[in-house]
Structures are given as structure tokens and as C-alpha cells.
Amino acid sequence: MSAAVDITIRRPDDWHVHLRDGDILKAVLPYTAAQFGRAVVMPNLKPPVTTIAQAASYRSRIQAAIPAGLRFEPLMTCYLTDATDPAEIARGFSEQVWVAAKLYPAGATTNSHFGVTDISRIYPVLETMQRIGMPLLVHGEVTDREVDIFDREQVFIDLILSRLLRDFPELKVVLEHITTAQAVDFVSQASGRLAATITPHHLMINRSSIFEGGVRPHLYCLPVAKREHHRLALRLAATSGAPRFFLGTDTAPHLAHTKEAACGCAGIFNAPTAMQSYAQVFHEEGALDRLEAFASLNGPRFYGLPANADRLRLRLQPKSSETLPDLAVGDDRIAVFASEMATSWQIETLAV
Ligand code: NCD
Ligand code: ZN
Ligand code: ZN
């Protein structure tokens, strides 16, 4: 009989989440707060979180929704627009309202239409961020409709990211939710001030999965999943233990009626099964000894924060046919990614 798989790691953090607001916030937050000590909260609300006042008030709404008995700290971000004021950025950072700013190329993804239309418009903001050591988080896809959707990440790296890193040699940058072997190579070869987050779904599905037996709207997200060889490159990067790759689920809940539609929105809700999915991937790759680096150590080091003091224990469980039902929200529901993973690992937080 093989030995039981049972590992304990520092409590992980999620460096990329969408918590939304109102009823959806209340429904989804308990899942993220149950597994992760902290999470970087994306600012693409309607309207977007562009000011210190909006971020502080959003943070209070999140704190009010944390279930009793759970320890969880939301780390806020600022949504960059063409009109962002460098002074507001610097003040929000020094007052510890936000930890980073998010670059959405206008039109690239969900709620990005107020985003940046041309990177040169935010050069004064980037100067300031470089000076104060505030990370820039990037949705790395070009928005040009002429560029094939499967090439938009690579073209972004070639045309925009390379230039940005050249013009701001000290700026800390996170290329969020990477999906391609080119992104893995680019980040691996760059200096240590460039890092990348990797989602569970991009480690588990490829572009064929989205069309398996029919179109599967709940597997549609941006950047869209790529060919199998890209998925394999992402698995190697995540499980390598290299400090520049860390955990960011990009959990992105949408009500089912908005995804199961003629023009369905992009985003995968994976919070309830996030650590189970990552643990399964690391287990399959024979790399469980490197899960802690990816999930709990590399992110804090990049952001200049201490690792969490509490711990998470993960135990592989016998296969079960149980899956997690969709999450009910009002009259609607939110489908859970890899719901069959819910019972695959038993997860328990160990207090300090
Ligand atoms: C995200 C969302 O729904 O807010 N969607 C997604 O497909 N990833 C936005 C984003 O992270 O690009
Ligand atoms: Zn994005
Ligand atoms: Zn996202």
C-alpha cells in the first residue's frame, strides 16, 4: 500500500481574485477566506475602483462579509484609467489602502472599458509607481480585433510589455493569469522584478476542453485557454518552485444566466476548489514538496510581505462521486470549476 498523501504548508494567499460586490460578494467570499490568508482583490467593479475612497469603502464591505471565525485580509488594488492621478496612486499606497495598481487595456476583458487606451498615457503614473516600489499588475492581452484571440497574450508581450519593462527598468510587474509557453519563457528570462500568476484552470484545461461535446461556457475565461503544449509549460513553471511564479486563482464569478447566453461573459469561478485543484496538479507532477513555494512563499516575497504564520493541511482522499453543486445566489446560481475536486482533498487550517 502506498503512503498516505498528507502535507502541511504555510497558509497560502491568492494574488488575484474577483470578489464582486453585494450578494455575490457575500456568497463567494467565504470560499476564498476559508483557504487563503490574504487575497489581492481586483478593482473591476461597476463602476471601477479608481480612488482611495472607493477602495477603502470596498475593503470595508469585504471585511464585513468575512464569516465569523475566519482570518482573512483583503489587499486592495487601484484600477488605472487614462485619467489616473499619480498623486492619488502614491497616497493610497503610503496610506496602505492599496498594494498595487491594475492595468486593463481598454476592452481586453470583463469591465475593462474604462481601462487604459494607450500605455503612454499612464507613463507619469508608472514613473511614480516605479519610484515608490508599487507593483503594476497587468492583464496582458492586446485588444486589437485583427489579432487572433489565441495570440493576444504573446503579441502583448512582444509589443507592449517588452517596451514597458525597457522604459521602466525598476518597475515591479506581475503578468497576471499567464496562459502561454511564450509567457513562461519571457518571465523566466526576465529580471526578478517581473513575476507571473498562474490559475488552477489554466493548469487543468486546454482550448479543446472548451468545446468538448459542445460549447462549455463555464470554461470560457480570458485569456482563453490555449493548446495543450502551453498547459504543459504552465504546469512545469508552477511546479518548478521558481520564485517568479506564484498562485493567483483569477476566481471570477458570474451568474449562470450571463454565461449561458448568446454572448456569454468571460470568467471561471474556482474559489471552492482552488487549493484542491492546485494540490492535485502538484501531486500529479510529483512536486508536492514545491507547492508551498508556489502557494505561500513566492507571492509574499515578491510583494514584500511576511508569509502567513498559520498553516494549511491537505490530505488526499479516496475518490468519491460527490461533486459540489452550483452556488445559489438569489434566483440564480454560479457554477463551480472542477466541482469534482471538492472532495478529493481534505483541507484544514491549523492555527498558529
Ligand atoms: C475576469 C472577470 O470576470 O472579472 N474574467 C476573466 O475571464 N478572467 C477579468 C479578468 O481577470 O480578466
Ligand atoms: Zn485579466
Ligand atoms: Zn482576473
mmCIF file of C-alpha atoms and ligand atoms in Angstrom:
data_model
loop_
_atom_site.group_PDB
_atom_site.id
_atom_site.type_symbol
_atom_site.label_atom_id
_atom_site.label_comp_id
_atom_site.label_asym_id
_atom_site.label_seq_id
_atom_site.Cartn_x
_atom_site.Cartn_y
_atom_site.Cartn_z
ATOM 1 C CA MET A 1 0.000 0.000 0.000
ATOM 2 C CA SER A 2 1.374 3.445 -0.824
ATOM 3 C CA ALA A 3 1.825 6.001 1.970
ATOM 4 C CA ALA A 4 -0.997 8.433 2.590
ATOM 5 C CA VAL A 5 -0.536 11.814 0.926
ATOM 6 C CA ASP A 6 -0.693 14.340 3.753
ATOM 7 C CA ILE A 7 1.143 17.647 3.622
ATOM 8 C CA THR A 8 1.157 20.799 5.716
ATOM 9 C CA ILE A 9 2.207 24.127 4.234
ATOM 10 C CA ARG A 10 2.166 27.745 5.338
ATOM 11 C CA ARG A 11 -1.316 29.096 4.742
ATOM 12 C CA PRO A 12 -1.444 30.223 1.102
ATOM 13 C CA ASP A 13 -2.523 33.581 -0.346
ATOM 14 C CA ASP A 14 -4.428 34.259 -3.540
ATOM 15 C CA TRP A 15 -2.709 37.010 -5.515
ATOM 16 C CA HIS A 16 -5.606 37.510 -7.981
ATOM 17 C CA VAL A 17 -9.319 37.327 -7.075
ATOM 18 C CA HIS A 18 -12.586 38.884 -8.174
ATOM 19 C CA LEU A 19 -14.975 39.152 -5.240
ATOM 20 C CA ARG A 20 -17.567 41.427 -6.898
ATOM 21 C CA ASP A 21 -19.950 43.206 -4.535
ATOM 22 C CA GLY A 22 -23.346 42.903 -2.813
ATOM 23 C CA ASP A 23 -24.999 39.469 -2.804
ATOM 24 C CA ILE A 24 -22.304 37.852 -4.949
ATOM 25 C CA LEU A 25 -19.570 39.108 -2.610
ATOM 26 C CA LYS A 26 -21.411 37.604 0.360
ATOM 27 C CA ALA A 27 -21.878 34.297 -1.463
ATOM 28 C CA VAL A 28 -18.323 33.836 -2.775
ATOM 29 C CA LEU A 29 -16.084 35.389 -0.114
ATOM 30 C CA PRO A 30 -16.402 32.529 2.432
ATOM 31 C CA TYR A 31 -14.706 30.161 -0.035
ATOM 32 C CA THR A 32 -11.667 32.360 -0.598
ATOM 33 C CA ALA A 33 -11.437 33.265 3.113
ATOM 34 C CA ALA A 34 -11.590 29.578 4.117
ATOM 35 C CA GLN A 35 -8.446 28.680 2.185
ATOM 36 C CA PHE A 36 -6.355 31.829 1.839
ATOM 37 C CA GLY A 37 -4.848 34.168 4.433
ATOM 38 C CA ARG A 38 -4.860 37.152 2.092
ATOM 39 C CA ALA A 39 -6.039 37.930 -1.400
ATOM 40 C CA VAL A 40 -5.304 40.655 -3.914
ATOM 41 C CA VAL A 41 -8.760 41.934 -4.848
ATOM 42 C CA MET A 42 -9.256 43.074 -8.419
ATOM 43 C CA PRO A 43 -10.867 46.502 -8.915
ATOM 44 C CA ASN A 44 -13.027 45.841 -11.999
ATOM 45 C CA LEU A 45 -16.350 46.618 -10.344
ATOM 46 C CA LYS A 46 -19.087 48.687 -11.971
ATOM 47 C CA PRO A 47 -18.036 51.474 -11.569
ATOM 48 C CA PRO A 48 -14.340 50.540 -11.233
ATOM 49 C CA VAL A 49 -12.361 51.185 -8.061
ATOM 50 C CA THR A 50 -10.262 54.173 -9.106
ATOM 51 C CA THR A 51 -9.991 56.264 -5.933
ATOM 52 C CA ILE A 52 -8.726 55.819 -2.376
ATOM 53 C CA ALA A 53 -12.225 56.452 -1.034
ATOM 54 C CA GLN A 54 -13.753 53.755 -3.259
ATOM 55 C CA ALA A 55 -11.062 51.222 -2.351
ATOM 56 C CA ALA A 56 -11.380 51.902 1.388
ATOM 57 C CA SER A 57 -15.145 51.549 1.251
ATOM 58 C CA TYR A 58 -14.946 48.360 -0.855
ATOM 59 C CA ARG A 59 -12.443 46.957 1.647
ATOM 60 C CA SER A 60 -14.918 47.646 4.494
ATOM 61 C CA ARG A 61 -17.691 45.821 2.626
ATOM 62 C CA ILE A 62 -15.383 42.836 2.140
ATOM 63 C CA GLN A 63 -14.334 42.848 5.803
ATOM 64 C CA ALA A 64 -17.985 42.952 6.853
ATOM 65 C CA ALA A 65 -18.658 39.832 4.752
ATOM 66 C CA ILE A 66 -15.886 37.672 6.274
ATOM 67 C CA PRO A 67 -17.571 34.788 8.124
ATOM 68 C CA ALA A 68 -17.030 34.758 11.885
ATOM 69 C CA GLY A 69 -14.029 32.722 12.967
ATOM 70 C CA LEU A 70 -12.070 33.112 9.705
ATOM 71 C CA ARG A 71 -8.932 35.182 9.484
ATOM 72 C CA PHE A 72 -8.636 36.859 6.097
ATOM 73 C CA GLU A 73 -7.097 40.089 4.844
ATOM 74 C CA PRO A 74 -8.187 41.695 1.560
ATOM 75 C CA LEU A 75 -5.375 43.534 -0.241
ATOM 76 C CA MET A 76 -6.834 46.211 -2.445
ATOM 77 C CA THR A 77 -5.866 47.443 -5.913
ATOM 78 C CA CYS A 78 -6.472 50.583 -7.955
ATOM 79 C CA TYR A 79 -7.985 50.406 -11.460
ATOM 80 C CA LEU A 80 -5.853 52.502 -13.814
ATOM 81 C CA THR A 81 -7.530 54.735 -16.373
ATOM 82 C CA ASP A 82 -6.184 57.325 -18.799
ATOM 83 C CA ALA A 83 -7.026 59.921 -16.136
ATOM 84 C CA THR A 84 -5.392 58.329 -13.065
ATOM 85 C CA ASP A 85 -3.603 60.912 -10.926
ATOM 86 C CA PRO A 86 -0.071 59.869 -9.860
ATOM 87 C CA ALA A 87 -0.529 61.691 -6.530
ATOM 88 C CA GLU A 88 -3.632 59.612 -5.685
ATOM 89 C CA ILE A 89 -1.715 56.432 -6.510
ATOM 90 C CA ALA A 90 1.167 57.394 -4.215
ATOM 91 C CA ARG A 91 -1.107 58.489 -1.355
ATOM 92 C CA GLY A 92 -3.218 55.302 -1.493
ATOM 93 C CA PHE A 93 -0.030 53.226 -1.373
ATOM 94 C CA SER A 94 1.557 55.134 1.525
ATOM 95 C CA GLU A 95 -1.738 55.030 3.472
ATOM 96 C CA GLN A 96 -1.823 51.254 2.831
ATOM 97 C CA VAL A 97 -5.235 51.374 1.203
ATOM 98 C CA TRP A 98 -3.930 49.548 -1.834
ATOM 99 C CA VAL A 99 -0.927 47.335 -2.520
ATOM 100 C CA ALA A 100 -0.821 47.562 -6.319
ATOM 101 C CA ALA A 101 -2.487 49.057 -9.397
ATOM 102 C CA LYS A 102 -4.106 47.104 -12.204
ATOM 103 C CA LEU A 103 -3.621 47.763 -15.884
ATOM 104 C CA TYR A 104 -6.574 46.688 -18.007
ATOM 105 C CA PRO A 105 -6.028 47.539 -21.658
ATOM 106 C CA ALA A 106 -9.414 49.112 -22.567
ATOM 107 C CA GLY A 107 -11.710 46.406 -23.950
ATOM 108 C CA ALA A 108 -9.450 43.453 -23.050
ATOM 109 C CA THR A 109 -11.729 41.704 -20.554
ATOM 110 C CA THR A 110 -14.728 41.900 -18.197
ATOM 111 C CA ASN A 111 -15.431 45.513 -17.106
ATOM 112 C CA SER A 112 -12.326 46.884 -18.750
ATOM 113 C CA HIS A 113 -13.941 49.579 -20.901
ATOM 114 C CA PHE A 114 -12.734 52.320 -18.538
ATOM 115 C CA GLY A 115 -9.205 50.892 -18.810
ATOM 116 C CA VAL A 116 -6.125 52.388 -20.411
ATOM 117 C CA THR A 117 -6.438 53.190 -24.124
ATOM 118 C CA ASP A 118 -2.720 53.735 -24.709
ATOM 119 C CA ILE A 119 0.035 52.808 -22.301
ATOM 120 C CA SER A 120 1.895 56.086 -22.937
ATOM 121 C CA ARG A 121 -0.985 57.929 -21.254
ATOM 122 C CA ILE A 122 -0.121 56.428 -17.897
ATOM 123 C CA TYR A 123 3.650 56.990 -18.069
ATOM 124 C CA PRO A 124 3.545 59.608 -15.274
ATOM 125 C CA VAL A 125 1.684 57.077 -13.079
ATOM 126 C CA LEU A 126 4.229 54.363 -13.882
ATOM 127 C CA GLU A 127 7.106 56.772 -13.036
ATOM 128 C CA THR A 128 5.543 57.251 -9.614
ATOM 129 C CA MET A 129 4.920 53.532 -9.061
ATOM 130 C CA GLN A 130 8.495 52.728 -10.035
ATOM 131 C CA ARG A 131 9.790 55.342 -7.562
ATOM 132 C CA ILE A 132 7.703 54.135 -4.610
ATOM 133 C CA GLY A 133 8.089 50.398 -5.352
ATOM 134 C CA MET A 134 4.386 49.767 -6.027
ATOM 135 C CA PRO A 135 3.710 46.740 -8.260
ATOM 136 C CA LEU A 136 1.862 47.039 -11.570
ATOM 137 C CA LEU A 137 -0.500 44.122 -12.213
ATOM 138 C CA VAL A 138 -1.193 43.520 -15.882
ATOM 139 C CA HIS A 139 -3.946 41.874 -17.882
ATOM 140 C CA GLY A 140 -1.559 41.031 -20.695
ATOM 141 C CA GLU A 141 -3.575 40.886 -23.894
ATOM 142 C CA VAL A 142 -3.733 43.293 -26.809
ATOM 143 C CA THR A 143 -7.205 44.422 -27.761
ATOM 144 C CA ASP A 144 -6.744 44.741 -31.500
ATOM 145 C CA ARG A 145 -9.559 42.711 -33.116
ATOM 146 C CA GLU A 146 -7.222 41.925 -36.017
ATOM 147 C CA VAL A 147 -5.024 39.878 -33.698
ATOM 148 C CA ASP A 148 -6.260 36.308 -33.291
ATOM 149 C CA ILE A 149 -7.653 35.776 -29.785
ATOM 150 C CA PHE A 150 -5.200 32.921 -29.148
ATOM 151 C CA ASP A 151 -2.246 35.208 -29.988
ATOM 152 C CA ARG A 152 -3.210 38.240 -27.925
ATOM 153 C CA GLU A 153 -1.045 37.394 -24.924
ATOM 154 C CA GLN A 154 2.060 36.786 -26.977
ATOM 155 C CA VAL A 155 1.551 39.950 -29.022
ATOM 156 C CA PHE A 156 1.068 41.916 -25.795
ATOM 157 C CA ILE A 157 4.399 40.600 -24.513
ATOM 158 C CA ASP A 158 6.187 41.415 -27.763
ATOM 159 C CA LEU A 159 4.725 44.862 -28.356
ATOM 160 C CA ILE A 160 3.693 46.317 -25.000
ATOM 161 C CA LEU A 161 5.276 44.504 -22.067
ATOM 162 C CA SER A 162 8.786 44.499 -23.518
ATOM 163 C CA ARG A 163 8.603 48.236 -24.069
ATOM 164 C CA LEU A 164 7.163 48.864 -20.625
ATOM 165 C CA LEU A 165 9.959 46.929 -18.924
ATOM 166 C CA ARG A 166 12.560 48.754 -21.021
ATOM 167 C CA ASP A 167 11.140 52.194 -20.243
ATOM 168 C CA PHE A 168 10.745 51.414 -16.511
ATOM 169 C CA PRO A 169 13.762 49.321 -15.570
ATOM 170 C CA GLU A 170 12.925 49.230 -11.850
ATOM 171 C CA LEU A 171 9.126 48.877 -12.004
ATOM 172 C CA LYS A 172 7.775 45.718 -10.345
ATOM 173 C CA VAL A 173 5.332 43.994 -12.688
ATOM 174 C CA VAL A 174 3.077 40.946 -12.369
ATOM 175 C CA LEU A 175 1.880 39.431 -15.634
ATOM 176 C CA GLU A 176 -1.436 38.039 -14.426
ATOM 177 C CA HIS A 177 -3.003 34.701 -15.310
ATOM 178 C CA ILE A 178 -0.423 33.609 -17.890
ATOM 179 C CA THR A 179 -1.593 31.094 -20.491
ATOM 180 C CA THR A 180 1.247 30.519 -22.946
ATOM 181 C CA ALA A 181 4.683 28.905 -23.178
ATOM 182 C CA GLN A 182 5.895 32.273 -24.506
ATOM 183 C CA ALA A 183 4.821 33.975 -21.286
ATOM 184 C CA VAL A 184 6.565 31.282 -19.226
ATOM 185 C CA ASP A 185 9.787 31.786 -21.221
ATOM 186 C CA PHE A 186 9.582 35.559 -21.111
ATOM 187 C CA VAL A 187 9.042 35.676 -17.355
ATOM 188 C CA SER A 188 11.712 33.029 -16.734
ATOM 189 C CA GLN A 189 14.302 35.055 -18.611
ATOM 190 C CA ALA A 190 13.423 38.489 -17.227
ATOM 191 C CA SER A 191 14.929 40.018 -14.113
ATOM 192 C CA GLY A 192 13.337 39.191 -10.774
ATOM 193 C CA ARG A 193 11.134 42.300 -10.748
ATOM 194 C CA LEU A 194 8.821 40.579 -13.265
ATOM 195 C CA ALA A 195 6.617 37.776 -11.911
ATOM 196 C CA ALA A 196 3.517 35.904 -13.074
ATOM 197 C CA THR A 197 0.434 34.358 -11.515
ATOM 198 C CA ILE A 198 -0.960 31.035 -12.728
ATOM 199 C CA THR A 199 -4.594 29.926 -12.305
ATOM 200 C CA PRO A 200 -5.787 26.398 -11.474
ATOM 201 C CA HIS A 201 -7.905 26.219 -14.619
ATOM 202 C CA HIS A 202 -5.041 27.032 -16.975
ATOM 203 C CA LEU A 203 -3.131 24.152 -15.359
ATOM 204 C CA MET A 204 -6.070 21.781 -15.910
ATOM 205 C CA ILE A 205 -7.802 22.622 -19.186
ATOM 206 C CA ASN A 206 -6.733 23.406 -22.727
ATOM 207 C CA ARG A 207 -8.654 25.044 -25.534
ATOM 208 C CA SER A 208 -10.220 21.777 -26.670
ATOM 209 C CA SER A 209 -11.847 21.417 -23.241
ATOM 210 C CA ILE A 210 -13.991 24.465 -24.021
ATOM 211 C CA PHE A 211 -15.576 22.605 -26.932
ATOM 212 C CA GLU A 212 -15.727 19.063 -25.592
ATOM 213 C CA GLY A 213 -19.064 17.607 -26.700
ATOM 214 C CA GLY A 214 -20.460 21.107 -27.266
ATOM 215 C CA VAL A 215 -19.628 24.630 -26.169
ATOM 216 C CA ARG A 216 -18.936 24.844 -22.428
ATOM 217 C CA PRO A 217 -19.469 28.427 -21.348
ATOM 218 C CA HIS A 218 -18.246 27.804 -17.798
ATOM 219 C CA LEU A 219 -14.768 27.034 -19.159
ATOM 220 C CA TYR A 220 -14.579 30.338 -21.013
ATOM 221 C CA CYS A 221 -12.325 32.913 -19.450
ATOM 222 C CA LEU A 222 -9.782 35.471 -20.560
ATOM 223 C CA PRO A 223 -7.088 34.977 -21.504
ATOM 224 C CA VAL A 224 -8.753 31.978 -23.130
ATOM 225 C CA ALA A 225 -7.097 28.574 -22.538
ATOM 226 C CA LYS A 226 -4.541 27.672 -25.212
ATOM 227 C CA ARG A 227 -3.178 24.480 -26.829
ATOM 228 C CA GLU A 228 -2.041 21.507 -24.763
ATOM 229 C CA HIS A 229 1.672 22.304 -25.036
ATOM 230 C CA HIS A 230 1.022 25.661 -23.360
ATOM 231 C CA ARG A 231 -0.789 23.945 -20.492
ATOM 232 C CA LEU A 232 2.182 21.626 -20.042
ATOM 233 C CA ALA A 233 4.583 24.595 -19.985
ATOM 234 C CA LEU A 234 2.450 26.266 -17.309
ATOM 235 C CA ARG A 235 2.494 23.089 -15.207
ATOM 236 C CA LEU A 236 6.287 22.957 -15.410
ATOM 237 C CA ALA A 237 6.575 26.630 -14.432
ATOM 238 C CA ALA A 238 4.167 26.413 -11.491
ATOM 239 C CA THR A 239 5.711 23.247 -10.092
ATOM 240 C CA SER A 240 9.309 24.416 -10.636
ATOM 241 C CA GLY A 241 9.388 26.311 -7.344
ATOM 242 C CA ALA A 242 10.943 29.297 -9.169
ATOM 243 C CA PRO A 243 10.249 32.445 -7.100
ATOM 244 C CA ARG A 244 8.778 34.392 -10.016
ATOM 245 C CA PHE A 245 5.735 32.137 -10.419
ATOM 246 C CA PHE A 246 3.030 32.218 -7.790
ATOM 247 C CA LEU A 247 -0.589 31.422 -7.083
ATOM 248 C CA GLY A 248 -3.403 33.625 -8.397
ATOM 249 C CA THR A 249 -6.696 31.855 -8.990
ATOM 250 C CA ASP A 250 -8.426 34.589 -11.032
ATOM 251 C CA THR A 251 -11.633 33.238 -9.496
ATOM 252 C CA ALA A 252 -14.187 35.282 -11.436
ATOM 253 C CA PRO A 253 -17.809 34.554 -10.524
ATOM 254 C CA HIS A 254 -20.596 35.370 -12.966
ATOM 255 C CA LEU A 255 -24.267 34.486 -12.583
ATOM 256 C CA ALA A 256 -25.131 31.488 -14.749
ATOM 257 C CA HIS A 257 -27.613 33.382 -16.914
ATOM 258 C CA THR A 258 -24.833 35.751 -18.016
ATOM 259 C CA LYS A 259 -22.528 32.878 -19.018
ATOM 260 C CA GLU A 260 -25.118 30.530 -20.527
ATOM 261 C CA ALA A 261 -26.100 33.163 -23.045
ATOM 262 C CA ALA A 262 -25.778 34.048 -26.723
ATOM 263 C CA CYS A 263 -22.866 36.278 -25.737
ATOM 264 C CA GLY A 264 -21.597 34.791 -22.504
ATOM 265 C CA CYS A 265 -19.158 36.583 -20.196
ATOM 266 C CA ALA A 266 -15.595 35.540 -19.520
ATOM 267 C CA GLY A 267 -14.618 34.265 -16.103
ATOM 268 C CA ILE A 268 -14.328 30.991 -14.162
ATOM 269 C CA PHE A 269 -15.412 30.658 -10.530
ATOM 270 C CA ASN A 270 -12.905 28.333 -8.882
ATOM 271 C CA ALA A 271 -12.663 29.550 -5.265
ATOM 272 C CA PRO A 272 -14.328 26.496 -3.624
ATOM 273 C CA THR A 273 -11.924 24.046 -5.298
ATOM 274 C CA ALA A 274 -8.811 26.196 -5.703
ATOM 275 C CA MET A 275 -6.336 24.555 -3.312
ATOM 276 C CA GLN A 276 -7.695 21.088 -4.105
ATOM 277 C CA SER A 277 -7.012 21.734 -7.788
ATOM 278 C CA TYR A 278 -3.503 23.082 -7.256
ATOM 279 C CA ALA A 279 -2.673 20.222 -4.869
ATOM 280 C CA GLN A 280 -3.906 17.692 -7.430
ATOM 281 C CA VAL A 281 -1.753 19.234 -10.178
ATOM 282 C CA PHE A 282 1.344 19.282 -7.963
ATOM 283 C CA HIS A 283 0.592 15.719 -6.868
ATOM 284 C CA GLU A 284 0.292 14.559 -10.488
ATOM 285 C CA GLU A 285 3.590 16.268 -11.315
ATOM 286 C CA GLY A 286 5.343 14.685 -8.326
ATOM 287 C CA ALA A 287 6.011 18.167 -6.953
ATOM 288 C CA LEU A 288 4.003 18.433 -3.740
ATOM 289 C CA ASP A 289 7.210 19.469 -1.974
ATOM 290 C CA ARG A 290 7.158 22.652 -4.072
ATOM 291 C CA LEU A 291 3.502 23.560 -3.507
ATOM 292 C CA GLU A 292 4.383 25.721 -0.506
ATOM 293 C CA ALA A 293 6.812 27.856 -2.524
ATOM 294 C CA PHE A 294 4.216 28.465 -5.246
ATOM 295 C CA ALA A 295 1.198 28.943 -2.981
ATOM 296 C CA SER A 296 2.569 30.504 0.193
ATOM 297 C CA LEU A 297 6.111 31.885 -0.131
ATOM 298 C CA ASN A 298 6.844 33.320 -3.588
ATOM 299 C CA GLY A 299 3.941 35.786 -3.599
ATOM 300 C CA PRO A 300 4.647 37.385 -0.218
ATOM 301 C CA ARG A 301 8.336 37.675 -1.089
ATOM 302 C CA PHE A 302 7.533 39.499 -4.323
ATOM 303 C CA TYR A 303 5.092 41.870 -2.585
ATOM 304 C CA GLY A 304 7.478 42.427 0.341
ATOM 305 C CA LEU A 305 5.133 40.904 2.926
ATOM 306 C CA PRO A 306 5.763 38.198 5.519
ATOM 307 C CA ALA A 307 4.486 34.679 4.842
ATOM 308 C CA ASN A 308 1.397 33.708 6.845
ATOM 309 C CA ALA A 309 2.057 32.249 10.283
ATOM 310 C CA ASP A 310 -0.814 29.737 10.280
ATOM 311 C CA ARG A 311 -0.748 26.565 8.230
ATOM 312 C CA LEU A 312 -2.903 24.546 5.878
ATOM 313 C CA ARG A 313 -3.024 20.764 5.961
ATOM 314 C CA LEU A 314 -4.003 18.934 2.772
ATOM 315 C CA ARG A 315 -4.827 15.248 2.695
ATOM 316 C CA LEU A 316 -5.614 13.274 -0.435
ATOM 317 C CA GLN A 317 -8.916 11.463 -0.015
ATOM 318 C CA PRO A 318 -10.262 8.344 -1.683
ATOM 319 C CA LYS A 319 -12.076 9.096 -4.925
ATOM 320 C CA SER A 320 -15.736 9.908 -4.458
ATOM 321 C CA SER A 321 -18.533 10.574 -6.886
ATOM 322 C CA GLU A 322 -19.644 13.628 -4.932
ATOM 323 C CA THR A 323 -19.436 16.994 -6.678
ATOM 324 C CA LEU A 324 -20.149 20.447 -5.359
ATOM 325 C CA PRO A 325 -23.487 21.847 -6.508
ATOM 326 C CA ASP A 326 -23.671 25.275 -8.124
ATOM 327 C CA LEU A 327 -23.714 28.109 -5.643
ATOM 328 C CA ALA A 328 -27.189 29.604 -5.246
ATOM 329 C CA VAL A 329 -27.361 33.395 -5.429
ATOM 330 C CA GLY A 330 -30.877 34.837 -5.276
ATOM 331 C CA ASP A 331 -32.867 33.194 -8.090
ATOM 332 C CA ASP A 332 -29.706 32.405 -9.997
ATOM 333 C CA ARG A 333 -26.558 30.325 -9.455
ATOM 334 C CA ILE A 334 -22.822 30.323 -10.053
ATOM 335 C CA ALA A 335 -21.186 27.184 -11.476
ATOM 336 C CA VAL A 336 -18.096 25.910 -9.667
ATOM 337 C CA PHE A 337 -14.994 24.968 -11.674
ATOM 338 C CA ALA A 338 -13.762 21.390 -11.187
ATOM 339 C CA SER A 339 -16.551 20.716 -8.703
ATOM 340 C CA GLU A 340 -15.459 17.053 -8.624
ATOM 341 C CA MET A 341 -12.255 18.235 -6.878
ATOM 342 C CA ALA A 342 -14.221 19.420 -3.832
ATOM 343 C CA THR A 343 -13.982 16.065 -2.092
ATOM 344 C CA SER A 344 -10.605 14.987 -3.477
ATOM 345 C CA TRP A 345 -8.542 16.665 -0.773
ATOM 346 C CA GLN A 346 -9.431 17.300 2.828
ATOM 347 C CA ILE A 347 -8.305 20.788 3.782
ATOM 348 C CA GLU A 348 -7.868 22.120 7.267
ATOM 349 C CA THR A 349 -6.383 25.373 8.589
ATOM 350 C CA LEU A 350 -4.092 24.962 11.578
ATOM 351 C CA ALA A 351 -3.948 27.954 13.894
ATOM 352 C CA VAL A 352 -0.555 29.331 14.926
HETATM 353 C C1 NCD B 1 -12.321 38.384 -15.188
HETATM 354 C C2 NCD B 1 -13.642 38.890 -14.610
HETATM 355 O O1 NCD B 1 -14.679 38.263 -14.849
HETATM 356 O O2 NCD B 1 -13.641 39.915 -13.918
HETATM 357 N N1 NCD B 1 -12.615 37.454 -16.237
HETATM 358 C C3 NCD B 1 -11.798 36.520 -16.753
HETATM 359 O O3 NCD B 1 -12.177 35.863 -17.715
HETATM 360 N N2 NCD B 1 -10.597 36.285 -16.255
HETATM 361 C C4 NCD B 1 -11.476 39.521 -15.647
HETATM 362 C C5 NCD B 1 -10.027 39.189 -15.859
HETATM 363 O O4 NCD B 1 -9.339 38.735 -14.952
HETATM 364 O O5 NCD B 1 -9.523 39.390 -16.976
HETATM 365 ZN ZN ZN B 2 -7.499 39.619 -16.522
HETATM 366 ZN ZN ZN B 3 -8.916 38.426 -13.174
#
